[in-house]
DNA sequence: AATTGGATCAACCGCATTCGG
DNA sequence: GCCGAATGCGGTTGATCCAAT
């Protein structure tokens, strides 16, 4: 028997997205918004399933994505949130504007996890790994205590970890506040103009970097000044695979439900 | 120059949850 | 309340890149 597939996969394309596919998906969403992912590929002329389109949009094409490496402050925040929320990546991602759950999850698995292990911390519990050894095997006590001392000397982040584990127990009020802050953060409109201004080099890692570098500040401001915009109105060269993110600024609000 | 192995991250898979009739 | 469809989510995989040998 087995589960029915989410969509008819016969004839559907898989694997990495091409520029042409990105272009089609982005143009479709720009013009129509998102109402039902299942019909998006059909209407956009893509041989992909809706799920794949959704993922591509959320993780790569979304205009408010930050991209670029994580800062130390962001890493600390991830560790803090992970200590409170566990592997609930979408919840953690909701505390960052412009970061996806997939991005955070990857960063956790490839970088943070290793760092924590290197520091003698269990990434799952955020506690010292040798503390566990301590409890379960008293014969190793001497060696683990020495290791612990060594770790403390070499890790300035220890304080952060200790502090965050202390905040594990939240009162109802705290949780309510946390949820409220999260909502506010998600509801905030993304200021693409300031994003353009402040992100500078970070954008360079994006495939859209060449585009950013080609738009002058005055040009981007004039895009934002338009009241209503359509693709034809912008007079875009549709052979260009990239659409300026600035142009997203005046889209229907419903587009920014994410 | 060729090979190998580790790191990275986009994309997929399948289960869980939500939604609508 | 039930059921099927749609969507969300977290774990995992695999392609690619790059440094080391």
Coordinates of C-alpha atoms (C1' of nucleotides) in Angstrom, one line a residue:
Chain A
X1 CA 0.0 0.0 0.0
X2 CA 2.1 2.9 1.2
X3 CA 1.3 6.6 1.4
X4 CA -0.1 8.4 -1.6
X5 CA 2.6 10.8 -2.9
X6 CA 2.0 14.5 -2.3
X7 CA 1.7 15.0 -6.0
X8 CA 1.9 13.1 -9.3
X9 CA 5.7 12.8 -9.8
X10 CA 5.5 11.3 -13.3
X11 CA 7.3 13.7 -15.6
X12 CA 8.2 16.1 -12.8
X13 CA 11.7 17.6 -12.7
X14 CA 13.9 17.1 -9.6
X15 CA 17.2 18.3 -8.5
X16 CA 18.7 21.8 -8.6
X17 CA 16.7 24.6 -9.9
X18 CA 17.8 26.4 -13.1
X19 CA 17.8 30.1 -13.6
X20 CA 14.9 29.8 -16.0
X21 CA 12.8 28.0 -13.4
X22 CA 13.7 30.5 -10.7
X23 CA 12.7 33.2 -13.1
X24 CA 9.4 31.6 -13.9
X25 CA 8.5 31.0 -10.3
X26 CA 9.5 34.5 -9.2
X27 CA 7.6 36.2 -12.0
X28 CA 4.5 34.1 -11.3
X29 CA 4.5 34.9 -7.6
X30 CA 5.2 38.6 -8.3
X31 CA 2.2 38.8 -10.6
X32 CA -0.2 36.6 -8.8
X33 CA 0.9 36.2 -5.2
X34 CA 0.6 32.8 -3.5
X35 CA -2.8 31.2 -2.9
X36 CA -2.3 27.5 -3.5
X37 CA 1.1 26.0 -3.9
X38 CA -0.3 22.9 -5.7
X39 CA -1.4 25.0 -8.7
X40 CA 1.6 27.3 -8.7
X41 CA 3.8 25.0 -10.9
X42 CA 1.0 24.3 -13.3
X43 CA 0.2 28.0 -13.8
X44 CA 3.8 29.1 -13.8
X45 CA 4.7 26.5 -16.4
X46 CA 7.0 24.5 -14.2
X47 CA 7.6 20.8 -14.2
X48 CA 7.9 20.8 -10.4
X49 CA 5.6 19.8 -7.6
X50 CA 4.1 22.5 -5.4
X51 CA 6.1 21.5 -2.4
X52 CA 9.3 22.0 -4.3
X53 CA 8.2 25.4 -5.5
X54 CA 7.3 26.4 -1.9
X55 CA 10.7 25.3 -0.6
X56 CA 12.5 27.1 -3.4
X57 CA 10.6 30.3 -2.7
X58 CA 11.0 30.1 1.1
X59 CA 14.7 29.1 1.1
X60 CA 16.0 31.0 -1.8
X61 CA 13.9 33.3 -3.8
X62 CA 12.1 35.2 -1.0
X63 CA 12.9 38.9 -1.2
X64 CA 13.6 39.4 2.5
X65 CA 16.3 36.8 2.8
X66 CA 19.4 38.0 4.4
X67 CA 22.0 35.5 3.2
X68 CA 25.7 35.7 4.0
X69 CA 27.4 34.2 7.0
X70 CA 26.0 34.2 10.5
X71 CA 27.4 36.8 12.8
X72 CA 28.6 35.9 16.3
X73 CA 25.6 37.6 17.8
X74 CA 23.3 35.5 15.6
X75 CA 25.1 32.3 16.6
X76 CA 24.8 33.2 20.2
X77 CA 21.1 33.8 19.7
X78 CA 20.6 30.5 17.9
X79 CA 22.3 28.7 20.8
X80 CA 20.2 30.5 23.3
X81 CA 17.0 29.8 21.4
X82 CA 18.0 26.2 20.8
X83 CA 18.5 25.7 24.5
X84 CA 14.9 26.9 25.0
X85 CA 13.2 25.4 22.0
X86 CA 15.2 22.4 20.9
X87 CA 15.3 21.4 17.3
X88 CA 12.2 23.5 16.4
X89 CA 14.0 25.2 13.6
X90 CA 11.0 27.1 12.2
X91 CA 10.4 28.6 15.7
X92 CA 14.0 29.5 16.0
X93 CA 14.0 31.0 12.5
X94 CA 11.0 33.2 13.4
X95 CA 13.2 35.1 15.8
X96 CA 15.5 36.2 12.9
X97 CA 14.4 38.4 10.1
X98 CA 15.8 37.1 6.8
X99 CA 16.9 33.7 8.0
X100 CA 15.2 30.4 7.0
X101 CA 14.8 27.4 9.2
X102 CA 16.8 25.3 6.7
X103 CA 19.6 27.8 6.8
X104 CA 19.7 27.8 10.6
X105 CA 19.4 24.0 10.8
X106 CA 22.3 23.6 8.4
X107 CA 24.4 26.1 10.3
X108 CA 23.6 24.3 13.5
X109 CA 24.5 20.9 12.1
X110 CA 27.7 22.0 10.3
X111 CA 29.2 24.7 12.6
X112 CA 27.6 25.2 15.9
X113 CA 27.3 21.6 16.8
X114 CA 31.0 21.1 16.2
X115 CA 32.0 24.2 18.1
X116 CA 29.9 23.1 21.1
X117 CA 31.4 19.6 21.0
X118 CA 34.8 21.1 20.8
X119 CA 34.0 23.1 23.9
X120 CA 32.9 19.9 25.7
X121 CA 29.3 20.8 25.5
X122 CA 26.5 18.4 24.5
X123 CA 24.6 20.2 21.6
X124 CA 21.5 18.4 22.6
X125 CA 21.4 19.3 26.2
X126 CA 23.7 22.4 26.3
X127 CA 25.4 20.9 29.3
X128 CA 29.0 19.9 29.8
X129 CA 29.4 16.4 28.3
X130 CA 31.9 15.5 31.1
X131 CA 29.2 16.4 33.7
X132 CA 27.3 13.4 32.4
X133 CA 30.4 11.2 32.6
X134 CA 30.8 12.6 36.1
X135 CA 27.5 11.3 37.2
X136 CA 27.6 7.9 35.5
X137 CA 31.2 6.9 35.9
X138 CA 32.9 8.2 39.1
X139 CA 36.1 6.4 38.1
X140 CA 36.7 9.1 35.5
X141 CA 36.1 12.0 37.8
X142 CA 39.7 13.2 38.0
X143 CA 40.2 13.3 34.3
X144 CA 36.9 14.9 33.6
X145 CA 37.4 17.6 36.1
X146 CA 40.7 18.5 34.6
X147 CA 39.2 18.6 31.2
X148 CA 36.5 20.8 32.5
X149 CA 39.0 23.3 33.9
X150 CA 40.8 23.3 30.6
X151 CA 37.6 23.9 28.7
X152 CA 36.7 26.8 30.9
X153 CA 40.0 28.5 30.3
X154 CA 39.7 28.3 26.5
X155 CA 36.1 29.2 26.1
X156 CA 34.8 32.8 26.5
X157 CA 31.3 31.6 25.4
X158 CA 30.9 29.5 28.6
X159 CA 29.3 32.3 30.3
X160 CA 26.7 32.7 27.6
X161 CA 25.9 29.0 27.7
X162 CA 25.6 29.0 31.5
X163 CA 23.4 32.0 31.4
X164 CA 21.1 30.6 28.7
X165 CA 20.6 27.3 30.5
X166 CA 19.5 29.3 33.5
X167 CA 16.7 30.8 31.4
X168 CA 15.3 27.5 30.5
X169 CA 12.4 27.7 32.9
X170 CA 10.0 30.3 31.6
X171 CA 7.0 31.6 33.4
X172 CA 3.7 31.8 31.5
X173 CA 4.2 35.5 31.2
X174 CA 7.7 35.1 29.8
X175 CA 6.3 32.7 27.2
X176 CA 3.5 35.0 26.3
X177 CA 6.0 37.9 25.9
X178 CA 8.3 35.7 23.8
X179 CA 5.4 34.8 21.5
X180 CA 4.3 38.4 21.3
X181 CA 7.8 39.6 20.4
X182 CA 8.1 36.9 17.8
X183 CA 4.8 37.9 16.2
X184 CA 5.8 41.5 16.1
X185 CA 9.1 40.6 14.5
X186 CA 7.3 38.5 11.9
X187 CA 4.8 41.2 11.2
X188 CA 7.3 43.9 10.7
X189 CA 7.6 45.0 7.1
X190 CA 10.9 44.5 5.6
X191 CA 12.6 47.7 4.7
X192 CA 14.2 46.8 1.5
X193 CA 15.7 50.2 1.0
X194 CA 17.6 50.1 4.2
X195 CA 18.4 46.5 3.6
X196 CA 20.0 47.6 0.3
X197 CA 21.9 50.2 2.2
X198 CA 23.1 48.3 5.1
X199 CA 23.8 44.8 3.9
X200 CA 26.4 45.8 1.3
X201 CA 28.9 43.1 1.2
X202 CA 26.7 40.4 2.7
X203 CA 24.7 40.4 -0.5
X204 CA 27.8 39.6 -2.5
X205 CA 27.3 35.9 -1.7
X206 CA 23.9 36.0 -3.3
X207 CA 23.4 35.0 -6.9
X208 CA 21.6 38.3 -7.2
X209 CA 24.6 40.2 -6.2
X210 CA 25.4 41.4 -9.7
X211 CA 22.0 42.9 -9.9
X212 CA 22.4 44.8 -6.6
X213 CA 25.7 46.2 -7.7
X214 CA 24.1 47.4 -10.9
X215 CA 21.3 49.4 -9.3
X216 CA 22.2 52.9 -8.1
X217 CA 20.7 54.3 -4.9
X218 CA 18.6 56.8 -6.8
X219 CA 17.3 54.1 -9.0
X220 CA 16.3 51.9 -6.1
X221 CA 14.5 54.9 -4.5
X222 CA 12.6 55.6 -7.6
X223 CA 11.3 52.0 -7.6
X224 CA 10.1 52.4 -4.1
X225 CA 8.4 55.7 -4.9
X226 CA 6.0 54.1 -7.4
X227 CA 2.5 53.6 -6.2
X228 CA 1.4 50.7 -8.2
X229 CA 3.7 48.5 -10.2
X230 CA 3.4 45.7 -12.7
X231 CA 6.1 43.9 -14.5
X232 CA 5.3 45.6 -17.8
X233 CA 5.3 48.9 -16.0
X234 CA 8.8 48.3 -14.8
X235 CA 9.8 47.6 -18.4
X236 CA 11.9 44.7 -17.2
X237 CA 14.1 42.9 -19.6
X238 CA 12.6 39.5 -19.1
X239 CA 15.5 37.7 -20.6
X240 CA 17.4 38.8 -17.5
X241 CA 17.0 36.0 -15.1
X242 CA 17.0 38.3 -12.1
X243 CA 14.4 40.7 -10.9
X244 CA 15.5 43.5 -8.5
X245 CA 14.4 42.8 -5.0
X246 CA 13.6 46.5 -4.7
X247 CA 10.7 45.9 -7.0
X248 CA 9.1 43.7 -4.3
X249 CA 8.5 46.6 -2.1
X250 CA 5.2 47.6 -3.5
X251 CA 3.7 44.2 -3.8
X252 CA 0.4 43.3 -2.4
X253 CA 0.7 42.8 1.3
X254 CA -0.6 39.3 1.0
X255 CA 2.6 38.3 -0.5
X256 CA 4.4 38.9 2.7
X257 CA 2.5 36.5 4.8
X258 CA 5.7 34.6 5.4
Chain B
dA1 C1' 47.8 16.8 -12.1
dA2 C1' 45.0 13.5 -9.8
dT3 C1' 42.8 11.7 -5.9
dT4 C1' 40.7 11.8 -1.5
dG5 C1' 38.1 13.4 2.3
dG6 C1' 35.7 16.9 4.8
dA7 C1' 32.6 20.8 4.7
dT8 C1' 28.7 23.0 3.1
dC9 C1' 24.0 23.7 1.8
dA10 C1' 20.1 23.0 -1.5
dA11 C1' 16.7 19.8 -2.1
dC12 C1' 14.1 15.8 -1.0
dC13 C1' 11.4 12.6 1.9
dG14 C1' 8.0 11.3 5.0
dC15 C1' 5.4 12.3 9.0
dA16 C1' 2.6 15.8 11.5
dT17 C1' -0.6 19.4 11.5
dT18 C1' -4.0 22.3 9.7
dC19 C1' -7.8 23.3 6.7
dG20 C1' -12.1 22.9 4.3
dG21 C1' -16.0 20.3 2.7
Chain C
dG1 C1' -16.7 14.7 14.2
dC2 C1' -14.7 12.6 10.0
dC3 C1' -11.9 12.4 6.0
dG4 C1' -9.0 13.8 2.3
dA5 C1' -6.1 17.5 0.6
dA6 C1' -2.8 20.9 1.4
dT7 C1' 0.8 22.7 3.9
dG8 C1' 4.5 22.8 7.4
dC9 C1' 8.3 20.9 9.6
dG10 C1' 12.5 18.3 10.8
dG11 C1' 15.7 14.7 9.5
dT12 C1' 18.5 13.2 5.8
dT13 C1' 20.7 12.9 1.4
dG14 C1' 23.6 14.0 -2.3
dA15 C1' 26.0 17.2 -5.4
dT16 C1' 29.5 20.4 -5.3
dC17 C1' 33.5 22.8 -3.7
dC18 C1' 37.9 23.1 -1.8
dA19 C1' 42.0 22.0 0.8
dA20 C1' 45.2 18.5 1.8
dT21 C1' 48.0 14.8 0.2

